[in-house]
XYZ file of C-alpha atoms in Angstrom:
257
model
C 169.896 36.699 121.582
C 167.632 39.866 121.381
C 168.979 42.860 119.100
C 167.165 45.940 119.352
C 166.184 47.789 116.290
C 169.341 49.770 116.108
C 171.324 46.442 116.121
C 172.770 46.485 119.633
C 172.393 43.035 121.504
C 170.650 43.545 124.808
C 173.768 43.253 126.508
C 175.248 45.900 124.744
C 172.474 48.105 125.328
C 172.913 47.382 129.163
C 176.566 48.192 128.836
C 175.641 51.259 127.303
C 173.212 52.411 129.878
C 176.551 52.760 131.837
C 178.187 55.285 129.659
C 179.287 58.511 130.272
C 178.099 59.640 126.975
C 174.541 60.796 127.363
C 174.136 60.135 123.825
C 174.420 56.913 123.873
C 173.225 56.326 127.201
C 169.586 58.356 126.688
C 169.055 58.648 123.246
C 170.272 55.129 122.369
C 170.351 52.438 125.352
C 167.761 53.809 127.416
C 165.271 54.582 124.607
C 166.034 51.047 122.846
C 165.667 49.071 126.168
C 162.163 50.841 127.262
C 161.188 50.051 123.383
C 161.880 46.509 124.014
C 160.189 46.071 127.200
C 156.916 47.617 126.066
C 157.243 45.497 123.209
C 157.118 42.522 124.637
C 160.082 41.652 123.228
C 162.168 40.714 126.915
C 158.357 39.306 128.381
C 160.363 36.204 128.923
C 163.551 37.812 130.395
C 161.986 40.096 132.702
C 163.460 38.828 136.421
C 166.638 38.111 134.667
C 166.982 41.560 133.002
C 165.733 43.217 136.500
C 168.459 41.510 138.346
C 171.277 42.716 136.341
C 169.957 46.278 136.270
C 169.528 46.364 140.116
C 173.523 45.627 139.883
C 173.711 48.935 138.750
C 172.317 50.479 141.565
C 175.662 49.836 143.647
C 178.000 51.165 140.369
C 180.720 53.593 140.611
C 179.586 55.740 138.586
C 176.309 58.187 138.836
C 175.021 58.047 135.086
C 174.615 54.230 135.758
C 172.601 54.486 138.877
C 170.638 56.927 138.106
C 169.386 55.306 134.533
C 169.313 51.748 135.969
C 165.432 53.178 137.948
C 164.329 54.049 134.948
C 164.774 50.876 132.837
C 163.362 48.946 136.363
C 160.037 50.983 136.340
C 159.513 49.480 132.619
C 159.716 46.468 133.810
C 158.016 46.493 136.682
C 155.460 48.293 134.974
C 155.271 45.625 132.133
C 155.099 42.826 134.657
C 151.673 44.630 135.908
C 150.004 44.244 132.324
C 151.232 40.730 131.669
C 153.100 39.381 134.512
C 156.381 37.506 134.322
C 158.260 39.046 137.894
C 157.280 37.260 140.675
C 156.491 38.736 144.409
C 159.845 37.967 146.155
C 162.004 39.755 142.870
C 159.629 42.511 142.855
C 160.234 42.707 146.667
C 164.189 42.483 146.507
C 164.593 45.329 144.143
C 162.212 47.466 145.935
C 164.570 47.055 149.154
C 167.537 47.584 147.047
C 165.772 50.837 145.382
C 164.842 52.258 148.502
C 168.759 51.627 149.777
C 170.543 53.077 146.689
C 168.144 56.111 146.945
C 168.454 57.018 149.935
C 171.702 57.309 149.758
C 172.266 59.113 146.351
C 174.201 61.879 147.259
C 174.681 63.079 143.150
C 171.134 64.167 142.950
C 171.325 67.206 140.210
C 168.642 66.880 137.281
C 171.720 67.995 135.026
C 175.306 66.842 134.912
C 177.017 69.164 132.593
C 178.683 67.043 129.797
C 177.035 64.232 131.693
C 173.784 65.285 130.073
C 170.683 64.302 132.340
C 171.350 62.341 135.770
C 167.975 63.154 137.245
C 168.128 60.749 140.182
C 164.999 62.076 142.050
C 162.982 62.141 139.095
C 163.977 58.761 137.736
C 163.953 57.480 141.247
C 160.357 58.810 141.619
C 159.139 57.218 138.557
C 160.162 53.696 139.501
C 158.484 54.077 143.441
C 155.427 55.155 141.017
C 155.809 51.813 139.105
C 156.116 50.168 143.063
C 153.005 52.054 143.620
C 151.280 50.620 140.887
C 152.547 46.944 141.227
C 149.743 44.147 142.410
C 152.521 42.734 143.839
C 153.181 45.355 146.425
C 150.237 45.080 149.371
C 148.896 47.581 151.157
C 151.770 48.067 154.269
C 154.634 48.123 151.616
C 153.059 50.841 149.894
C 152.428 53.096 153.173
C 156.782 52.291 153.650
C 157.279 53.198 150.204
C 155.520 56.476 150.609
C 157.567 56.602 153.840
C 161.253 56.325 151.207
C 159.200 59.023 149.191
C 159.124 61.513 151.831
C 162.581 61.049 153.470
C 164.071 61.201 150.120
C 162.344 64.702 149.312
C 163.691 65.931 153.045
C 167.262 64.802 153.059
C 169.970 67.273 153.463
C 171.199 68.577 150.384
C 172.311 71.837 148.560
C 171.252 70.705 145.220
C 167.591 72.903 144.958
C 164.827 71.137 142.356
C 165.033 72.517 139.416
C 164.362 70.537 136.701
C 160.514 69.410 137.876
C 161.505 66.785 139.854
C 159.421 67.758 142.223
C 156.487 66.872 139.208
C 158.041 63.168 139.181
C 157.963 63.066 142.967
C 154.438 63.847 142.993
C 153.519 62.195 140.233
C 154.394 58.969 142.034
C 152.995 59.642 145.196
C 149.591 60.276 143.624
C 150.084 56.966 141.773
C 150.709 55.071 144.945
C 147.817 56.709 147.068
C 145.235 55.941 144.288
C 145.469 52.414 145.472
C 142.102 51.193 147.272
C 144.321 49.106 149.603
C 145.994 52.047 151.387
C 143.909 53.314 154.991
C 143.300 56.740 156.048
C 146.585 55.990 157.806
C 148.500 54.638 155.473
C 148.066 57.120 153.091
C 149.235 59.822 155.566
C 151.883 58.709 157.432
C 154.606 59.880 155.591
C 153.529 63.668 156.231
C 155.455 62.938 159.815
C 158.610 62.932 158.016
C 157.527 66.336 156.826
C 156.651 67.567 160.420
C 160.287 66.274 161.891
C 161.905 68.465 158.922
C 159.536 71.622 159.585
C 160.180 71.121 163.464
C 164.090 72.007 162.788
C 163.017 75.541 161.303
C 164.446 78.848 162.244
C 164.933 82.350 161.373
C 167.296 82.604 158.612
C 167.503 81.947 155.088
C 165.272 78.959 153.729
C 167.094 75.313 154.029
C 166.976 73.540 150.684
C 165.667 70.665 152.115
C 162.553 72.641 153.102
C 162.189 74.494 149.763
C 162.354 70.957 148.025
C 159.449 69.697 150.473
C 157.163 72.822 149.690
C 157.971 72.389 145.912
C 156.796 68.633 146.362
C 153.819 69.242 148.994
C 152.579 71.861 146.168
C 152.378 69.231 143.091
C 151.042 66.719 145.317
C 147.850 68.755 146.637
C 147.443 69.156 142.752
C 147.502 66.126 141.659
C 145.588 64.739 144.491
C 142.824 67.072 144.337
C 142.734 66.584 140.574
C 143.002 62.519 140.604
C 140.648 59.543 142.383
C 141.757 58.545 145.518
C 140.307 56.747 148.420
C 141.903 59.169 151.370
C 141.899 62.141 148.752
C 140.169 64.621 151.684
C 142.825 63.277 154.382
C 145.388 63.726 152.142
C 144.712 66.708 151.239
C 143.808 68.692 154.425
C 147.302 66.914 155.340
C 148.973 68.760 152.896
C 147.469 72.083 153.313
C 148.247 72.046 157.142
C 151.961 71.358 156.483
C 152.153 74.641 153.655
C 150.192 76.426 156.213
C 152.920 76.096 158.746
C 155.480 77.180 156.560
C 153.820 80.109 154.782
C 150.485 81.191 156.671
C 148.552 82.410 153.646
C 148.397 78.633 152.109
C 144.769 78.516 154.167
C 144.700 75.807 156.730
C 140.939 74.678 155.973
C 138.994 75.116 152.758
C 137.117 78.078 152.244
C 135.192 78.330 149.065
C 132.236 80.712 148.063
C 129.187 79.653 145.947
């Protein structure tokens, strides 16, 4: 049996993750069970802990789904330092990730008495963790980018406002830092970008678009600021695609000396 330091077995903890009460949801299970993990302390539990959070991603209730990512990255991320997962798990709960999130429909950073949901943003952070897993090769991480994108351009009224949009981009830099990734590979998900700018018309702005320019923004900073092997593709990528929506992003780089 493992307690964490505020006494709660892990299975309590996990229960807790569940709970409507963002106190003891954030503050308490989610804080307790990321403590443990970086620990060390669930090293030998890691697939078994993984499977029962990916559970979680089918639950009835929002606050459970949206936590259980979060909790997943840790691990995921711990099995990168010191191992533990093996390929096939790591593999499984990416598929099931990729499912749930794509079709979270409660997607708002903050749920009232709730407290924080933040879906994208802990959705991003465990595609990051994919992104940074040996154990994901070099076409999974081109389809993960791929989830990435169509999850940033799905139809919704909810409008980022709570820096998800940071989170999203956050991850994507993490994943296209990886040396495995081709020119095309790393840029393949900005067609699910065109195929939502192709839809525009006069009118007011879609969500869905404003969302997209919020996350094509962070990206071409964090890209231009980071290491990666496509870093020029990537970013003339981006610029095009805020060039088509607003004309005075410049299409090609024009610096003075």
């Amino acid at each position: 049996m493992i307690d964490s330091p505020g006494g709660a077995t892990l299975t309590e903890l996990l229960e807790m993750l569940t709970s409507p009460d963002p106190v003891a949801r954030d503050e308490r299970a989610y804080t307790e069970l990321v403590g443990l993990v970086r620990r060390g302390a669930l090293d030998d539990r890691l697939g078994e802990v993984g499977e029962r959070l990916v559970l979680l991603l089918g639950h009835p209730e929002v606050q459970a789904r949206a936590f259980a990512p979060l909790i997943l990255a840790a691990l995921v991320n711990r099995d990168a330092e010191v191992g533990g997962l093996d390929d096939d798990a790591v593999r499984r709960w990416r598929v099931a990730f990729a499912t749930w999130w794509l079709a979270e429909q409660e997607i708002h950073g903050w749920g009232g008495e709730l407290g924080w949901l933040h879906a994208i943003a802990h959705g991003a952070d465990l595609a990051g963790a994919f992104g940074g897993s040996p154990r994901v090769a070099a076409a999974d991480l081109s389809d993960l980018l791929t989830v990435v994108a169509q999850r940033v351009v799905a139809p919704t009224a909810y409008q980022y406002a709570h820096l998800e949009e940071d989170r999203v981009a956050r991850a994507m830099t993490r994943i296209l830092a990886r040396p495995e990734l081709t020119g095309t590979g790393a840029t393949g998900w900005l067609s699910v970008v065109d195929e939502l700018l192709a839809t525009g018309e006069p009118g007011p702005l879609p969500t869905p678009v404003a969302n997209t320019m919020a996350v094509l923004r962070a990206v071409y900073v964090m890209v231009h600021r980071k290491p990666s092997p496509h870093r020029r593709r990537v970013l003339e990528g981006v610029a095009n695609r805020l060039h088509v929506v607003f004309a005075d992003y410049p299409s090609t780089e024009e610096l003075s000396v």
